[in-house]
Short mmCIF file of C-alpha atoms in Angstrom, two decimals:
data_model
loop_
_atom_site.label_atom_id
_atom_site.label_comp_id
_atom_site.label_asym_id
_atom_site.label_seq_id
_atom_site.Cartn_x
_atom_site.Cartn_y
_atom_site.Cartn_z
CA MET A 231 31.25 -29.11 -21.47
CA GLY A 232 32.24 -25.61 -22.65
CA LYS A 233 31.95 -22.41 -20.70
CA LYS A 234 28.70 -20.45 -20.61
CA LEU A 235 27.82 -16.82 -20.11
CA TRP A 236 25.47 -16.81 -17.12
CA VAL A 237 23.23 -13.80 -16.55
CA LYS A 238 21.00 -13.34 -13.51
CA MET A 239 18.46 -10.49 -13.35
CA PHE A 240 15.80 -11.70 -10.89
CA GLY A 241 16.45 -10.23 -7.44
CA GLY A 242 19.56 -8.38 -8.63
CA PHE A 243 22.03 -8.36 -11.50
CA SER A 244 25.12 -10.46 -12.01
CA ALA A 245 26.89 -11.87 -15.07
CA TRP A 246 29.86 -14.20 -15.28
CA TYR A 247 31.69 -16.31 -17.82
CA GLY A 248 33.23 -19.42 -16.34
CA ASP A 249 34.71 -18.19 -13.05
CA GLU A 250 35.17 -14.60 -14.22
CA VAL A 251 32.66 -11.83 -13.45
CA LEU A 252 31.48 -9.21 -15.93
CA SER A 253 31.19 -5.95 -14.01
CA PHE A 254 29.21 -3.01 -15.35
CA GLY A 255 28.97 -1.06 -12.10
CA ARG A 256 32.16 1.02 -12.35
CA GLN A 257 31.52 2.47 -15.81
CA ASN A 258 30.78 6.15 -16.43
CA ASP A 259 27.85 5.44 -18.77
CA PRO A 260 25.16 3.21 -17.18
CA LYS A 261 23.20 3.05 -20.46
CA PHE A 262 25.45 0.49 -22.11
CA GLY A 263 24.96 -1.79 -19.09
CA GLN A 264 21.20 -1.45 -19.53
CA LEU A 265 21.59 -2.22 -23.24
CA PHE A 266 23.34 -5.47 -22.31
CA GLN A 267 20.52 -6.28 -19.85
CA ILE A 268 17.85 -5.63 -22.50
CA LEU A 269 19.61 -8.00 -24.91
CA MET A 270 19.95 -10.61 -22.16
CA THR A 271 16.19 -10.71 -21.57
CA ARG A 272 16.11 -12.72 -24.84
CA PRO A 273 19.68 -13.59 -25.84
CA GLY A 274 20.02 -14.41 -29.52
CA GLN A 275 16.70 -12.73 -30.33
CA GLY A 276 16.46 -9.52 -32.35
CA PHE A 277 15.51 -6.11 -30.89
CA SER A 278 14.68 -3.16 -33.15
CA LYS A 279 16.81 -0.09 -32.53
CA ARG A 280 13.62 1.95 -32.24
CA ASP A 281 12.32 -0.19 -29.36
CA ILE A 282 15.71 -0.15 -27.61
CA ALA A 283 15.97 3.64 -27.93
CA ARG A 284 12.45 4.02 -26.53
CA SER A 285 13.41 1.88 -23.55
CA LEU A 286 16.71 3.63 -22.86
CA TYR A 287 15.80 7.26 -23.61
CA GLY A 288 11.99 7.36 -23.65
CA ARG A 289 11.62 9.79 -20.74
CA GLU A 290 14.83 11.73 -21.28
CA GLU A 291 15.42 14.80 -23.39
CA VAL A 292 17.87 13.35 -25.90
CA GLU A 293 18.43 15.42 -29.03
CA ASP A 294 19.22 12.48 -31.31
CA GLN A 295 18.20 9.10 -29.88
CA ASN A 296 19.60 7.15 -32.83
CA ALA A 297 23.04 8.76 -32.50
CA SER A 298 23.00 8.20 -28.72
CA LEU A 299 22.09 4.55 -29.21
CA ASN A 300 24.83 4.06 -31.82
CA ASN A 301 27.33 5.45 -29.32
CA THR A 302 25.96 3.14 -26.60
CA ILE A 303 26.27 0.12 -28.92
CA PHE A 304 29.88 1.13 -29.68
CA ARG A 305 30.67 1.39 -25.97
CA LEU A 306 29.12 -2.02 -25.25
CA ARG A 307 31.10 -3.60 -28.10
CA ARG A 308 34.30 -2.12 -26.70
CA TYR A 309 33.49 -3.34 -23.19
CA LEU A 310 32.66 -6.89 -24.34
CA LYS A 311 35.90 -7.02 -26.30
CA ALA A 312 37.86 -6.21 -23.14
CA SER A 313 35.71 -8.50 -20.94
CA PRO A 314 36.45 -12.15 -20.02
CA LEU A 315 34.40 -13.27 -23.04
CA PRO A 316 36.27 -14.92 -25.94
CA ASP A 317 37.41 -12.72 -28.81
CA GLY A 318 34.82 -11.90 -31.45
CA ASP A 319 32.02 -9.50 -32.25
CA HIS A 320 29.22 -10.51 -29.92
CA LEU A 321 26.74 -7.91 -31.22
CA LEU A 322 25.11 -8.22 -34.62
CA LEU A 323 23.35 -5.19 -36.14
CA ASN A 324 21.44 -5.81 -39.35
CA ASP A 325 18.65 -3.71 -40.93
CA GLY A 326 18.00 -1.80 -37.71
CA VAL A 327 17.78 -4.97 -35.61
CA LEU A 328 20.32 -5.66 -32.86
CA ARG A 329 20.99 -9.03 -31.25
CA PHE A 330 23.55 -10.70 -29.00
CA ASP A 331 24.80 -13.18 -31.59
CA SER A 332 27.76 -14.77 -29.87
CA LYS A 333 29.14 -18.21 -30.60
CA ILE A 334 29.24 -18.91 -26.87
CA LYS A 335 26.32 -20.41 -24.97
CA VAL A 336 24.23 -17.99 -22.91
CA GLU A 337 22.02 -18.85 -19.93
CA SER A 338 19.70 -16.02 -18.83
CA ASP A 339 17.35 -16.60 -15.89
CA VAL A 340 14.61 -14.32 -17.25
CA TRP A 341 14.77 -15.87 -20.76
CA SER A 342 14.66 -19.39 -19.29
CA PHE A 343 11.71 -18.28 -17.14
CA GLU A 344 9.87 -16.85 -20.14
CA LYS A 345 10.48 -19.97 -22.22
CA ALA A 346 9.22 -22.18 -19.38
CA ALA A 347 6.07 -20.03 -19.15
CA ARG A 348 5.46 -20.54 -22.88
CA GLU A 349 6.00 -24.28 -22.48
CA PHE A 350 3.53 -24.26 -19.58
CA GLU A 351 0.84 -22.62 -21.72
CA LYS A 352 1.20 -25.25 -24.47
CA GLU A 353 1.29 -28.29 -22.16
CA GLU A 354 -2.04 -30.02 -21.50
CA ASP A 355 -1.01 -32.76 -19.08
CA GLU A 356 -1.70 -31.59 -15.53
CA GLN A 357 1.32 -33.25 -13.89
CA LYS A 358 3.71 -32.02 -16.59
CA LYS A 359 2.30 -28.50 -16.28
CA ALA A 360 3.01 -28.63 -12.53
CA LYS A 361 6.62 -29.70 -13.16
CA ILE A 362 7.14 -26.90 -15.68
CA SER A 363 5.63 -24.32 -13.34
CA LYS A 364 7.89 -25.56 -10.52
CA ARG A 365 10.94 -25.15 -12.77
CA ALA A 366 9.85 -21.64 -13.73
CA CYS A 367 9.06 -20.60 -10.14
CA ASP A 368 12.49 -21.80 -8.99
CA LEU A 369 14.06 -19.44 -11.56
CA TYR A 370 12.15 -16.46 -10.15
CA GLN A 371 14.37 -15.08 -7.39
CA GLY A 372 12.60 -11.78 -6.78
CA GLU A 373 11.81 -8.53 -8.55
CA PHE A 374 13.40 -7.97 -11.96
CA LEU A 375 16.48 -5.69 -11.72
CA PRO A 376 15.40 -4.01 -8.44
CA GLN A 377 18.34 -1.60 -8.60
CA LEU A 378 16.79 -0.10 -11.76
CA SER A 379 13.22 0.03 -10.44
CA ASN A 380 12.80 3.67 -11.54
CA GLU A 381 13.44 2.87 -15.21
CA GLN A 382 10.20 2.61 -17.20
CA TRP A 383 11.29 -0.41 -19.26
CA VAL A 384 12.25 -2.23 -16.06
CA ILE A 385 8.92 -1.34 -14.43
CA GLU A 386 7.04 -2.80 -17.38
CA LYS A 387 9.17 -5.95 -17.53
CA SER A 388 8.97 -6.44 -13.76
CA ARG A 389 5.18 -6.18 -13.87
CA ASP A 390 4.94 -8.72 -16.69
CA TYR A 391 7.30 -11.19 -15.01
CA GLY A 392 5.46 -10.76 -11.69
CA MET A 393 2.11 -11.53 -13.30
CA LEU A 394 3.57 -14.62 -15.00
CA TYR A 395 5.08 -15.80 -11.70
CA SER A 396 1.73 -15.33 -9.95
CA ARG A 397 -0.13 -17.32 -12.62
CA LEU A 398 2.38 -20.18 -12.60
CA LEU A 399 2.61 -20.36 -8.82
CA ARG A 400 -1.15 -20.31 -8.26
CA TYR A 401 -1.51 -23.25 -10.64
CA LEU A 402 1.28 -25.12 -8.84
CA LEU A 403 -0.16 -24.43 -5.37
CA ARG A 404 -3.62 -25.63 -6.39
CA TYR A 405 -2.04 -28.80 -7.84
CA LEU A 406 -0.02 -29.44 -4.67
CA GLU A 407 -3.07 -28.83 -2.49
CA LYS A 408 -5.06 -31.40 -4.47
CA GLU A 409 -2.18 -33.88 -4.12
CA GLY A 410 -1.85 -33.20 -0.38
CA GLU A 411 1.75 -31.98 -0.80
CA TYR A 412 1.47 -29.41 1.99
CA LYS A 413 5.17 -29.31 2.82
CA SER A 414 6.08 -28.20 -0.72
CA MET A 415 3.08 -25.89 -0.73
CA GLU A 416 4.30 -24.18 2.45
CA ALA A 417 7.85 -23.76 1.17
CA LEU A 418 6.73 -22.20 -2.13
CA SER A 419 4.16 -19.85 -0.58
CA SER A 420 6.61 -18.78 2.14
CA ARG A 421 9.19 -17.92 -0.51
CA ALA A 422 6.62 -15.99 -2.57
CA ALA A 423 5.50 -14.02 0.50
CA LYS A 424 9.08 -12.80 0.98
CA PHE A 425 9.23 -11.59 -2.64
CA HIS A 426 5.75 -10.04 -2.66
CA PRO A 427 4.36 -9.55 0.88
CA CYS A 428 0.65 -9.05 1.44
CA GLU A 429 -0.36 -10.26 -2.03
CA GLY A 430 -2.18 -13.34 -0.74
CA TRP A 431 0.69 -15.83 -0.51
CA GLU A 432 0.51 -15.73 3.31
CA SER A 433 -2.98 -17.21 3.00
CA TRP A 434 -1.59 -20.27 1.19
CA GLN A 435 1.23 -20.50 3.73
CA ILE A 436 -1.14 -20.46 6.71
CA GLU A 437 -3.43 -23.03 5.08
CA SER A 438 -0.51 -25.41 4.48
CA LEU A 439 0.86 -24.93 8.02
CA ILE A 440 -2.55 -25.72 9.51
CA ALA A 441 -2.82 -28.83 7.32
CA LEU A 442 0.60 -29.90 8.64
CA GLY A 443 -0.56 -29.36 12.23
CA ARG A 444 1.90 -26.49 12.77
CA HIS A 445 -0.66 -24.14 14.33
CA LYS A 446 1.79 -21.97 16.28
CA GLU A 447 3.76 -21.27 13.12
CA ALA A 448 0.53 -20.40 11.32
CA GLU A 449 -0.33 -17.93 14.08
CA ALA A 450 3.18 -16.44 13.86
CA VAL A 451 2.79 -15.91 10.09
CA TYR A 452 -0.49 -14.08 10.66
CA GLN A 453 1.01 -11.88 13.38
CA GLU A 454 4.05 -11.09 11.22
CA THR A 455 1.77 -10.16 8.34
CA ALA A 456 -0.32 -7.89 10.55
CA ALA A 457 2.86 -6.28 11.94
CA TYR A 458 4.14 -5.66 8.40
CA VAL A 459 0.86 -3.97 7.52
CA GLN A 460 1.32 -1.68 10.51
CA GLU A 461 4.93 -0.98 9.53
CA ILE A 462 4.00 0.18 6.04
CA GLY A 463 1.19 2.31 7.36
CA GLY A 464 -1.80 -0.01 7.20
CA PHE A 465 -3.99 -0.87 4.25
CA LEU A 466 -5.73 2.18 2.86
CA SER A 467 -7.83 0.26 0.33
CA LYS A 468 -10.81 -1.98 0.93
CA SER A 469 -9.17 -4.76 -1.09
CA GLY A 470 -6.08 -4.64 1.12
CA GLN A 471 -8.17 -4.90 4.28
CA THR A 472 -10.13 -7.78 2.75
CA LYS A 473 -6.90 -9.68 2.00
CA LEU A 474 -5.71 -9.51 5.60
CA HIS A 475 -9.16 -10.44 6.90
CA ARG A 476 -9.13 -13.46 4.59
CA ILE A 477 -5.79 -14.53 6.01
CA GLY A 478 -7.10 -14.09 9.56
CA GLU A 479 -10.20 -16.13 8.81
CA GLN A 480 -7.99 -19.11 7.98
CA MET A 481 -6.53 -19.15 11.48
CA ARG A 482 -7.67 -22.26 13.29
CA GLN A 483 -6.41 -23.94 16.42
CA PRO A 484 -6.32 -27.68 17.17
CA LYS A 485 -9.07 -28.97 19.44
CA GLY A 486 -8.45 -27.67 22.95
CA THR A 487 -9.80 -27.74 26.49
CA ALA A 488 -11.68 -24.85 28.09
CA ASP A 489 -8.40 -23.75 29.75
CA ASP A 490 -6.56 -23.85 26.41
CA ILE A 491 -9.21 -21.62 24.87
CA ARG A 492 -9.12 -19.15 27.80
CA ARG A 493 -5.33 -18.86 27.52
CA CYS A 494 -5.64 -18.27 23.79
CA LEU A 495 -8.20 -15.49 24.21
CA LEU A 496 -6.71 -13.59 27.14
CA GLU A 497 -3.90 -11.05 26.92
CA THR A 498 -0.56 -12.71 27.63
CA VAL A 499 0.93 -9.51 29.09
CA GLN A 500 -1.07 -7.01 31.11
CA THR A 501 -0.13 -3.49 30.02
CA GLU A 502 -1.27 -0.05 31.12
CA GLY A 503 -3.07 2.43 28.89
CA ALA A 504 -4.87 2.01 25.58
CA TYR A 505 -4.88 -1.29 23.74
CA SER A 506 -2.92 -1.45 20.48
CA CYS A 507 -4.33 -3.55 17.65
CA THR A 508 -4.06 -3.95 13.91
CA LEU A 509 -6.24 -1.89 11.58
CA PRO A 510 -8.48 -4.89 10.71
CA GLY A 511 -8.79 -5.63 14.44
CA PHE A 512 -9.71 -2.00 15.11
CA CYS A 513 -12.39 -2.17 12.38
CA ASP A 514 -13.85 -5.30 13.99
CA CYS A 515 -13.97 -3.61 17.42
CA LEU A 516 -15.70 -0.54 15.99
CA ARG A 517 -18.25 -2.58 14.05
CA MET A 518 -19.03 -4.65 17.13
CA LEU A 519 -19.43 -1.46 19.15
CA LYS A 520 -21.92 -0.20 16.58
CA ARG A 521 -24.03 -3.33 17.08
CA VAL A 522 -23.96 -2.84 20.86
CA PHE A 523 -24.84 0.83 20.41
CA ASP A 524 -27.83 -0.13 18.27
CA ARG A 525 -29.22 -2.10 21.22
CA GLN A 526 -28.07 0.08 24.12
CA LYS A 527 -27.86 3.80 23.44
CA ALA A 528 -26.36 4.43 26.89
CA VAL A 529 -22.96 3.24 25.61
CA SER A 530 -20.79 6.25 24.76
CA PHE A 531 -17.58 6.52 22.78
CA SER A 532 -15.48 8.93 20.76
CA LEU A 533 -13.64 8.09 17.54
CA PHE A 534 -10.64 10.30 16.77
CA LEU A 535 -8.30 10.65 13.83
CA CYS A 536 -4.89 11.63 15.23
CA THR A 537 -2.47 13.14 12.70
CA ILE A 538 1.23 13.65 13.43
CA LEU A 539 2.35 17.20 12.62
CA ASP A 540 5.76 18.53 11.60
CA ALA A 541 7.55 21.53 13.10
CA GLY A 542 5.50 23.87 10.90
CA GLY A 543 2.20 22.46 12.13
CA ARG A 544 1.45 20.64 8.88
CA PRO A 545 0.74 16.89 8.50
CA ALA A 546 4.18 15.25 8.56
CA ASP A 547 5.30 13.33 5.48
CA GLU A 548 8.95 12.44 6.22
CA ARG A 549 8.94 8.71 6.90
CA GLU A 550 11.67 8.49 9.55
CA TYR A 551 10.20 11.46 11.45
CA CYS A 552 6.73 9.86 11.37
CA LYS A 553 8.18 6.60 12.64
CA LYS A 554 9.90 8.21 15.64
CA GLN A 555 6.92 10.41 16.48
CA GLY A 556 4.63 7.40 16.10
CA GLU A 557 6.67 5.50 18.70
CA ARG A 558 6.36 8.47 21.07
CA LEU A 559 2.63 8.78 20.37
CA GLN A 560 2.07 5.14 21.26
CA LYS A 561 3.76 5.79 24.63
CA THR A 562 1.39 8.74 25.06
CA PHE A 563 -1.59 6.48 24.37
CA GLN A 564 -0.30 3.87 26.81
CA SER A 565 0.43 6.31 29.64
CA TYR A 566 -2.36 8.86 29.25
CA LEU A 567 -5.36 6.81 28.08
CA ARG A 568 -7.34 4.11 29.89
CA ARG A 569 -7.14 0.34 29.40
CA GLY A 570 -10.57 0.32 27.77
CA ASP A 571 -9.45 2.63 24.94
CA ILE A 572 -8.20 1.25 21.60
CA TYR A 573 -5.87 2.59 18.92
CA ALA A 574 -4.45 1.47 15.59
CA ARG A 575 -2.12 2.91 12.99
CA TYR A 576 -3.95 3.85 9.80
CA SER A 577 -1.21 5.35 7.64
CA GLU A 578 2.32 6.73 7.88
CA ASN A 579 1.25 9.76 9.96
CA GLN A 580 -2.30 8.84 11.06
CA TYR A 581 -3.66 6.87 14.03
CA LEU A 582 -7.24 5.96 14.88
CA LEU A 583 -8.27 6.24 18.51
CA LEU A 584 -11.44 4.90 20.11
CA CYS A 585 -12.13 6.30 23.59
CA MET A 586 -14.81 4.45 25.52
CA GLY A 587 -17.21 6.14 27.93
CA ALA A 588 -15.89 9.66 27.34
CA GLU A 589 -18.26 12.44 28.36
CA ARG A 590 -19.05 14.81 25.52
CA THR A 591 -17.82 17.76 27.57
CA ASP A 592 -14.41 16.04 27.87
CA ILE A 593 -13.99 15.35 24.14
CA PRO A 594 -12.22 18.66 23.27
CA LYS A 595 -9.79 18.18 26.19
CA ILE A 596 -8.66 14.72 25.00
CA GLY A 597 -6.99 16.03 21.86
CA ILE A 598 -5.34 18.94 23.69
CA ARG A 599 -3.87 16.69 26.37
CA LEU A 600 -2.59 14.15 23.85
CA ASP A 601 -0.94 16.95 21.87
CA MET A 602 0.71 18.38 24.99
CA ASP A 603 2.02 14.98 26.12
CA LEU A 604 3.46 14.21 22.68
CA ARG A 605 5.18 17.62 22.53
CA LYS A 606 6.81 16.93 25.90
CA ARG A 607 8.10 13.58 24.71
CA SER A 608 9.52 15.08 21.49
CA GLY A 609 11.16 18.14 23.07
CA GLY A 610 8.53 20.57 21.81
CA ARG A 611 8.93 19.58 18.17
CA GLY A 612 5.92 18.86 16.00
CA GLY A 613 2.63 18.02 17.61
CA LEU A 614 -0.67 16.24 17.10
CA SER A 615 -3.93 17.15 15.42
CA CYS A 616 -6.94 15.30 16.84
CA ARG A 617 -10.13 15.42 14.80
CA LEU A 618 -13.34 13.93 16.13
CA LEU A 619 -14.74 11.57 13.49
CA ASP A 620 -17.70 10.38 15.51
CA ASP A 621 -19.17 10.81 19.00
CA GLY A 622 -21.85 8.18 18.49
CA SER A 623 -24.30 10.48 16.75
CA GLU A 624 -23.33 9.03 13.34
CA TRP A 625 -24.66 5.66 14.32
#
């Protein structure tokens, strides 16, 4: 069997011929490397120069795109001639259409993926469709050319490949669920959740783990998902919150005794200060409190929006700064507030705080004291803005 040119573009870029690597990273002009990658999305197929120029220079101020592209084609030809590939002109330009027209065999992961997706669409047999989708999903190793994620043509391709992957995988997971193949279902959904977290794959993973009787692992997946949401600043959209709630609703435990249930419900570690929870958990607490308040007006609470400020007194936007100040703020909540109070991270620089039983005369003091404590912990830098969202009157 002869040598092949192998090109990988899912999850990163690499190209090799036999045992020898083709390296584009040390060149002065990155455009000719992108030209090679464009051609490798469909090796052997024709690309119009106009479309290639639009992809390479669409957002840039290039005086003569055609001349720039001709120069890029020349540079790629020269590189391929000096590369480990056999001698010959591997690029064919005819009537404004460019193609990689080499005599050697080429294996491109994205082209194989696209061809499998086309085969999937034409196939009518359910079992064969599942096999094709499995083959295609195995080829998908992550985002398309992540190192070029700012390039418009890569953004568009990555979106299209991602949508195809989602369609193929959902079909495969539904097929596996019907066949009771929960082990394969768990492996595929777990892999997808690593590529695209919080897009619903965790739900499939939890469902398959529960079906396999691996309840502790299912709980761990849910907790990891909730922690990831907190790390990226929480879900700001209703759809995002709904997705995590849907995952949480799938959590089920095996049949247990009264003691088992008590242990599951109680806090495992008793900590001082306010209780930290996820944003969906915070929403559930607040909604439950509203129901109690509807029945018993004597219950009092204060809902605050706490915003981390920078040294100039403005809402902070530098991620690392917000992360460090957020860690300090959580210590403030745990040391200054009571055990009956609740907080959750809403965004990069915002926290929601629910203080139970606070007298209305004390409400202005809460924000001042939190701000002072945070300033002490951060050496006087930055601060905290506390805005009262509701003192119960809204309900």
